PDB file of C-alpha atoms in Angstrom:
ATOM      1  CA  MET R   1      -0.035  -0.049   0.040  1.00 49.00           C
ATOM      2  CA  PHE R   2       2.762   2.487   0.896  1.00 48.00           C
ATOM      3  CA  ASN R   3       4.674   1.745  -2.270  1.00 47.00           C
ATOM      4  CA  ARG R   4       1.565   2.549  -4.349  1.00 46.00           C
ATOM      5  CA  ALA R   5       1.175   5.851  -2.554  1.00 45.00           C
ATOM      6  CA  VAL R   6       4.830   6.812  -3.033  1.00 45.00           C
ATOM      7  CA  SER R   7       4.547   5.849  -6.723  1.00 43.00           C
ATOM      8  CA  ARG R   8       1.395   7.774  -7.168  1.00 42.00           C
ATOM      9  CA  LEU R   9       2.872  10.859  -5.489  1.00 43.00           C
ATOM     10  CA  SER R  10       6.193  10.809  -7.324  1.00 41.00           C
ATOM     11  CA  ARG R  11       4.425  10.174 -10.739  1.00 38.00           C
ATOM     12  CA  LYS R  12       1.399  12.471 -11.029  1.00 37.00           C
ATOM     13  CA  ARG R  13       1.451  11.944 -14.853  1.00 34.00           C
ATOM     14  CA  PRO R  14       0.904   8.608 -16.499  1.00 31.00           C
ATOM     15  CA  PRO R  15       4.126   6.934 -17.588  1.00 31.00           C
ATOM     16  CA  SER R  16       3.164   7.522 -21.226  1.00 30.00           C
ATOM     17  CA  ASP R  17       3.491  11.207 -20.644  1.00 36.00           C
ATOM     18  CA  ILE R  18       6.881  10.931 -19.107  1.00 35.00           C
ATOM     19  CA  HIS R  19       8.339   8.237 -21.512  1.00 36.00           C
ATOM     20  CA  GLY R  20       7.863   7.950 -25.216  1.00 37.00           C
ATOM     21  CA  SER R  21       6.698   4.800 -26.826  1.00 36.00           C
ATOM     22  CA  ASP R  22      10.348   3.663 -27.193  1.00 37.00           C
ATOM     23  CA  GLY R  23      10.882   4.042 -23.455  1.00 41.00           C
ATOM     24  CA  SER R  24      13.111   7.134 -23.716  1.00 40.00           C
ATOM     25  CA  SER R  25      12.403  10.366 -21.813  1.00 42.00           C
ATOM     26  CA  SER R  26      10.046  12.630 -23.662  1.00 39.00           C
ATOM     27  CA  SER R  27      11.372  16.229 -23.165  1.00 39.00           C
ATOM     28  CA  SER R  28       8.512  17.706 -25.191  1.00 36.00           C
ATOM     29  CA  GLN R  29       6.124  16.757 -22.325  1.00 44.00           C
ATOM     30  CA  GLN R  30       8.378  18.376 -19.663  1.00 45.00           C
ATOM     31  CA  ASN R  31       8.055  21.864 -18.562  1.00 47.00           C
ATOM     32  CA  PRO R  32      10.949  23.849 -20.129  1.00 50.00           C
ATOM     33  CA  LYS R  33      13.723  24.714 -17.775  1.00 80.00           C
ATOM     34  CA  SER R  34      12.462  22.686 -14.968  1.00 89.00           C
ATOM     35  CA  THR R  35      16.000  22.494 -13.536  1.00 92.00           C
ATOM     36  CA  ALA R  36      15.795  26.299 -12.899  1.00 93.00           C
ATOM     37  CA  LYS R  37      12.666  25.705 -10.903  1.00 95.00           C
ATOM     38  CA  TRP R  38      14.317  22.862  -8.998  1.00 96.00           C
ATOM     39  CA  ALA R  39      17.309  24.997  -8.233  1.00 95.00           C
ATOM     40  CA  ALA R  40      15.167  27.793  -6.871  1.00 95.00           C
ATOM     41  CA  SER R  41      13.953  25.707  -3.857  1.00 96.00           C
ATOM     42  CA  LEU R  42      13.589  22.319  -2.453  1.00 97.00           C
ATOM     43  CA  GLU R  43       9.694  22.986  -2.378  1.00 96.00           C
ATOM     44  CA  ASN R  44       9.716  23.588  -6.125  1.00 96.00           C
ATOM     45  CA  LEU R  45      11.620  20.310  -6.675  1.00 97.00           C
ATOM     46  CA  LEU R  46       9.196  18.306  -4.529  1.00 97.00           C
ATOM     47  CA  GLU R  47       6.219  19.677  -6.393  1.00 96.00           C
ATOM     48  CA  ASP R  48       7.475  18.486  -9.765  1.00 96.00           C
ATOM     49  CA  PRO R  49       7.062  14.706 -10.417  1.00 96.00           C
ATOM     50  CA  GLU R  50      10.185  14.693 -12.696  1.00 95.00           C
ATOM     51  CA  GLY R  51      12.062  16.569  -9.937  1.00 96.00           C
ATOM     52  CA  VAL R  52      11.068  13.964  -7.323  1.00 97.00           C
ATOM     53  CA  LYS R  53      12.203  11.231  -9.658  1.00 96.00           C
ATOM     54  CA  ARG R  54      15.571  12.789 -10.230  1.00 96.00           C
ATOM     55  CA  PHE R  55      16.035  13.593  -6.620  1.00 97.00           C
ATOM     56  CA  ARG R  56      15.133  10.041  -5.636  1.00 97.00           C
ATOM     57  CA  GLU R  57      17.749   8.730  -8.190  1.00 96.00           C
ATOM     58  CA  PHE R  58      20.376  10.992  -6.507  1.00 97.00           C
ATOM     59  CA  LEU R  59      19.369  10.029  -2.962  1.00 97.00           C
ATOM     60  CA  LYS R  60      19.471   6.268  -3.857  1.00 96.00           C
ATOM     61  CA  LYS R  61      23.079   6.754  -4.760  1.00 95.00           C
ATOM     62  CA  GLU R  62      23.731   8.387  -1.491  1.00 94.00           C
ATOM     63  CA  PHE R  63      21.845   5.693   0.442  1.00 94.00           C
ATOM     64  CA  SER R  64      19.314   8.123   1.826  1.00 94.00           C
ATOM     65  CA  GLU R  65      16.299   7.689  -0.379  1.00 96.00           C
ATOM     66  CA  GLU R  66      14.195   6.874   2.663  1.00 97.00           C
ATOM     67  CA  ASN R  67      14.176  10.589   3.554  1.00 97.00           C
ATOM     68  CA  VAL R  68      12.271  11.614   0.465  1.00 97.00           C
ATOM     69  CA  LEU R  69      10.073   8.471   0.683  1.00 97.00           C
ATOM     70  CA  PHE R  70       9.206   9.283   4.253  1.00 97.00           C
ATOM     71  CA  TRP R  71       8.410  12.968   3.205  1.00 97.00           C
ATOM     72  CA  LEU R  72       6.210  11.862   0.439  1.00 97.00           C
ATOM     73  CA  ALA R  73       4.361   9.298   2.701  1.00 97.00           C
ATOM     74  CA  CYS R  74       3.682  12.030   5.257  1.00 96.00           C
ATOM     75  CA  GLU R  75       2.354  14.277   2.536  1.00 97.00           C
ATOM     76  CA  ASP R  76       0.045  11.525   1.400  1.00 96.00           C
ATOM     77  CA  PHE R  77      -0.929  10.757   4.960  1.00 96.00           C
ATOM     78  CA  LYS R  78      -2.043  14.387   5.614  1.00 96.00           C
ATOM     79  CA  LYS R  79      -4.458  14.047   2.708  1.00 95.00           C
ATOM     80  CA  THR R  80      -6.166  10.967   4.121  1.00 94.00           C
ATOM     81  CA  GLN R  81      -9.744  11.468   5.413  1.00 93.00           C
ATOM     82  CA  ASP R  82     -10.953   8.066   6.330  1.00 93.00           C
ATOM     83  CA  LYS R  83     -10.086   7.228  10.009  1.00 91.00           C
ATOM     84  CA  LYS R  84      -9.461   3.447   9.247  1.00 93.00           C
ATOM     85  CA  GLN R  85      -7.266   4.205   6.322  1.00 95.00           C
ATOM     86  CA  MET R  86      -5.448   6.846   8.435  1.00 94.00           C
ATOM     87  CA  GLN R  87      -4.701   4.152  11.082  1.00 93.00           C
ATOM     88  CA  GLU R  88      -3.348   1.820   8.445  1.00 94.00           C
ATOM     89  CA  LYS R  89      -1.219   4.433   6.860  1.00 96.00           C
ATOM     90  CA  ALA R  90       0.093   5.670  10.155  1.00 94.00           C
ATOM     91  CA  LYS R  91       1.140   2.163  11.173  1.00 93.00           C
ATOM     92  CA  GLU R  92       2.721   1.593   7.822  1.00 95.00           C
ATOM     93  CA  ILE R  93       4.736   4.853   8.069  1.00 94.00           C
ATOM     94  CA  TYR R  94       5.677   4.030  11.608  1.00 92.00           C
ATOM     95  CA  MET R  95       6.832   0.420  10.763  1.00 91.00           C
ATOM     96  CA  THR R  96       8.622   1.473   7.528  1.00 94.00           C
ATOM     97  CA  PHE R  97      10.440   4.517   8.682  1.00 94.00           C
ATOM     98  CA  LEU R  98      10.303   5.087  12.459  1.00 90.00           C
ATOM     99  CA  SER R  99      10.288   1.795  14.361  1.00 87.00           C
ATOM    100  CA  SER R 100      13.474   0.414  15.650  1.00 84.00           C
ATOM    101  CA  LYS R 101      12.855  -2.534  13.324  1.00 88.00           C
ATOM    102  CA  ALA R 102      12.020  -0.390  10.321  1.00 90.00           C
ATOM    103  CA  SER R 103      13.155  -1.470   6.859  1.00 88.00           C
ATOM    104  CA  SER R 104      13.974   2.077   5.728  1.00 94.00           C
ATOM    105  CA  GLN R 105      14.479   3.897   9.031  1.00 92.00           C
ATOM    106  CA  VAL R 106      15.055   7.585   8.953  1.00 93.00           C
ATOM    107  CA  ASN R 107      17.190   9.422  11.361  1.00 87.00           C
ATOM    108  CA  VAL R 108      15.102  11.856  13.369  1.00 85.00           C
ATOM    109  CA  GLU R 109      15.382  13.248  16.863  1.00 81.00           C
ATOM    110  CA  GLY R 110      12.652  12.140  19.304  1.00 68.00           C
ATOM    111  CA  GLN R 111      11.997   9.002  17.355  1.00 54.00           C
ATOM    112  CA  SER R 112      11.642   7.032  20.622  1.00 46.00           C
ATOM    113  CA  ARG R 113       8.968   9.417  21.806  1.00 55.00           C
ATOM    114  CA  LEU R 114       6.723   8.302  18.971  1.00 69.00           C
ATOM    115  CA  ASN R 115       5.539   4.985  20.004  1.00 67.00           C
ATOM    116  CA  GLU R 116       2.899   2.567  18.633  1.00 73.00           C
ATOM    117  CA  LYS R 117       0.194   3.964  21.168  1.00 77.00           C
ATOM    118  CA  ILE R 118      -0.058   7.189  19.171  1.00 81.00           C
ATOM    119  CA  LEU R 119      -1.062   5.059  16.133  1.00 84.00           C
ATOM    120  CA  GLU R 120      -4.328   4.117  17.734  1.00 84.00           C
ATOM    121  CA  GLU R 121      -5.648   7.757  17.525  1.00 88.00           C
ATOM    122  CA  PRO R 122      -3.983   9.120  14.368  1.00 90.00           C
ATOM    123  CA  HIS R 123      -4.468  12.693  13.129  1.00 90.00           C
ATOM    124  CA  PRO R 124      -3.251  14.378   9.909  1.00 92.00           C
ATOM    125  CA  LEU R 125      -0.392  16.248  11.537  1.00 92.00           C
ATOM    126  CA  MET R 126       0.870  13.568  13.815  1.00 92.00           C
ATOM    127  CA  PHE R 127       4.138  13.163  11.804  1.00 93.00           C
ATOM    128  CA  GLN R 128       4.592  16.871  11.088  1.00 93.00           C
ATOM    129  CA  LYS R 129       7.461  17.542  13.531  1.00 91.00           C
ATOM    130  CA  LEU R 130       9.353  14.473  12.218  1.00 93.00           C
ATOM    131  CA  GLN R 131       8.540  15.433   8.569  1.00 95.00           C
ATOM    132  CA  ASP R 132       9.900  18.878   9.255  1.00 95.00           C
ATOM    133  CA  GLN R 133      13.164  17.475  10.581  1.00 94.00           C
ATOM    134  CA  ILE R 134      13.621  15.355   7.416  1.00 96.00           C
ATOM    135  CA  PHE R 135      12.675  18.159   5.176  1.00 97.00           C
ATOM    136  CA  ASN R 136      15.334  20.391   6.818  1.00 96.00           C
ATOM    137  CA  LEU R 137      17.896  17.581   6.697  1.00 95.00           C
ATOM    138  CA  MET R 138      17.261  17.270   2.971  1.00 97.00           C
ATOM    139  CA  LYS R 139      17.154  21.033   2.363  1.00 97.00           C
ATOM    140  CA  TYR R 140      20.448  21.770   4.115  1.00 95.00           C
ATOM    141  CA  ASP R 141      22.272  18.640   3.266  1.00 94.00           C
ATOM    142  CA  SER R 142      21.127  16.366   0.330  1.00 96.00           C
ATOM    143  CA  TYR R 143      19.494  19.124  -1.728  1.00 97.00           C
ATOM    144  CA  SER R 144      22.592  21.303  -1.993  1.00 95.00           C
ATOM    145  CA  ARG R 145      24.734  18.244  -3.087  1.00 96.00           C
ATOM    146  CA  PHE R 146      21.981  17.276  -5.531  1.00 97.00           C
ATOM    147  CA  LEU R 147      22.303  20.737  -7.268  1.00 97.00           C
ATOM    148  CA  LYS R 148      26.067  20.119  -7.582  1.00 96.00           C
ATOM    149  CA  SER R 149      25.659  16.514  -8.733  1.00 96.00           C
ATOM    150  CA  ASP R 150      26.325  15.113 -12.236  1.00 95.00           C
ATOM    151  CA  LEU R 151      22.785  13.863 -12.397  1.00 94.00           C
ATOM    152  CA  PHE R 152      21.362  17.462 -11.982  1.00 95.00           C
ATOM    153  CA  LEU R 153      24.030  19.095 -14.086  1.00 95.00           C
ATOM    154  CA  LYS R 154      23.574  16.657 -16.986  1.00 94.00           C
ATOM    155  CA  HIS R 155      19.811  17.137 -16.899  1.00 92.00           C
ATOM    156  CA  LYS R 156      20.328  20.899 -16.900  1.00 93.00           C
ATOM    157  CA  GLN R 157      22.729  20.737 -19.746  1.00 93.00           C
ATOM    158  CA  THR R 158      20.183  18.576 -21.816  1.00 91.00           C
ATOM    159  CA  GLU R 159      17.464  21.068 -21.151  1.00 90.00           C
ATOM    160  CA  GLU R 160      19.690  23.969 -22.196  1.00 89.00           C
ATOM    161  CA  GLU R 161      20.761  22.228 -25.446  1.00 87.00           C
ATOM    162  CA  GLU R 162      17.153  21.336 -26.310  1.00 84.00           C
ATOM    163  CA  GLY R 163      15.946  24.935 -25.600  1.00 73.00           C
ATOM    164  CA  ASP R 164      18.792  26.573 -27.662  1.00 58.00           C
ATOM    165  CA  PRO R 165      19.091  24.956 -31.116  1.00 49.00           C
ATOM    166  CA  PRO R 166      22.622  25.503 -32.652  1.00 46.00           C
ATOM    167  CA  ASN R 167      21.295  27.917 -35.387  1.00 46.00           C
ATOM    168  CA  ALA R 168      19.181  30.006 -33.045  1.00 44.00           C
ATOM    169  CA  GLN R 169      20.385  33.541 -32.450  1.00 50.00           C
ATOM    170  CA  THR R 170      19.495  35.495 -29.397  1.00 52.00           C
ATOM    171  CA  ALA R 171      17.899  38.936 -29.782  1.00 51.00           C
ATOM    172  CA  ALA R 172      21.075  40.535 -28.460  1.00 51.00           C
ATOM    173  CA  LYS R 173      23.203  38.793 -31.061  1.00 53.00           C
ATOM    174  CA  ARG R 174      20.751  39.859 -33.911  1.00 50.00           C
ATOM    175  CA  ALA R 175      20.726  43.444 -32.624  1.00 48.00           C
ATOM    176  CA  SER R 176      24.487  43.539 -32.358  1.00 49.00           C
ATOM    177  CA  ARG R 177      24.901  42.351 -35.894  1.00 51.00           C
ATOM    178  CA  ILE R 178      22.350  44.855 -37.192  1.00 51.00           C
ATOM    179  CA  TYR R 179      23.858  47.792 -35.428  1.00 52.00           C
ATOM    180  CA  ASN R 180      27.416  46.856 -36.139  1.00 53.00           C
ATOM    181  CA  THR R 181      27.163  46.536 -39.950  1.00 49.00           C
TER     182      THR R 181
END
């Protein structure tokens, strides 16, 4: 259930919109200069499904993908209305990320204070403090490294090459040529 939620959150568009029929990335479907938005803030990056995908790839290489997965799971959890479904998701988040036996344990302060008893009466903001800790960890640590990573820089370069065809002239170049003749 959790994996479906993360998958749904990190891929708001159907796979056919992200990948062409040959399986390659389809840049014509992407928002131009998305890397500029990603570089502006972590919030912008996390709002863009392609940005989340690239950030997850980076975090996998750094062995800290659980941070963004936890953040995404908490975002999904906050939108849950049904009490029973909220209990199930709360337990899943706890068992996956916060329990001492968690398969993808995140490193948060006060982890021991959040015990299984709180899972019986869940509320949408019950993980907020822990989610904020993980967000800040990503923002001040992983995110800055991501912006300097080959993965990000190559994606940025590809975007720039696609946006500026070799024969295209900027208005400044055209004006310069006109006035200097």
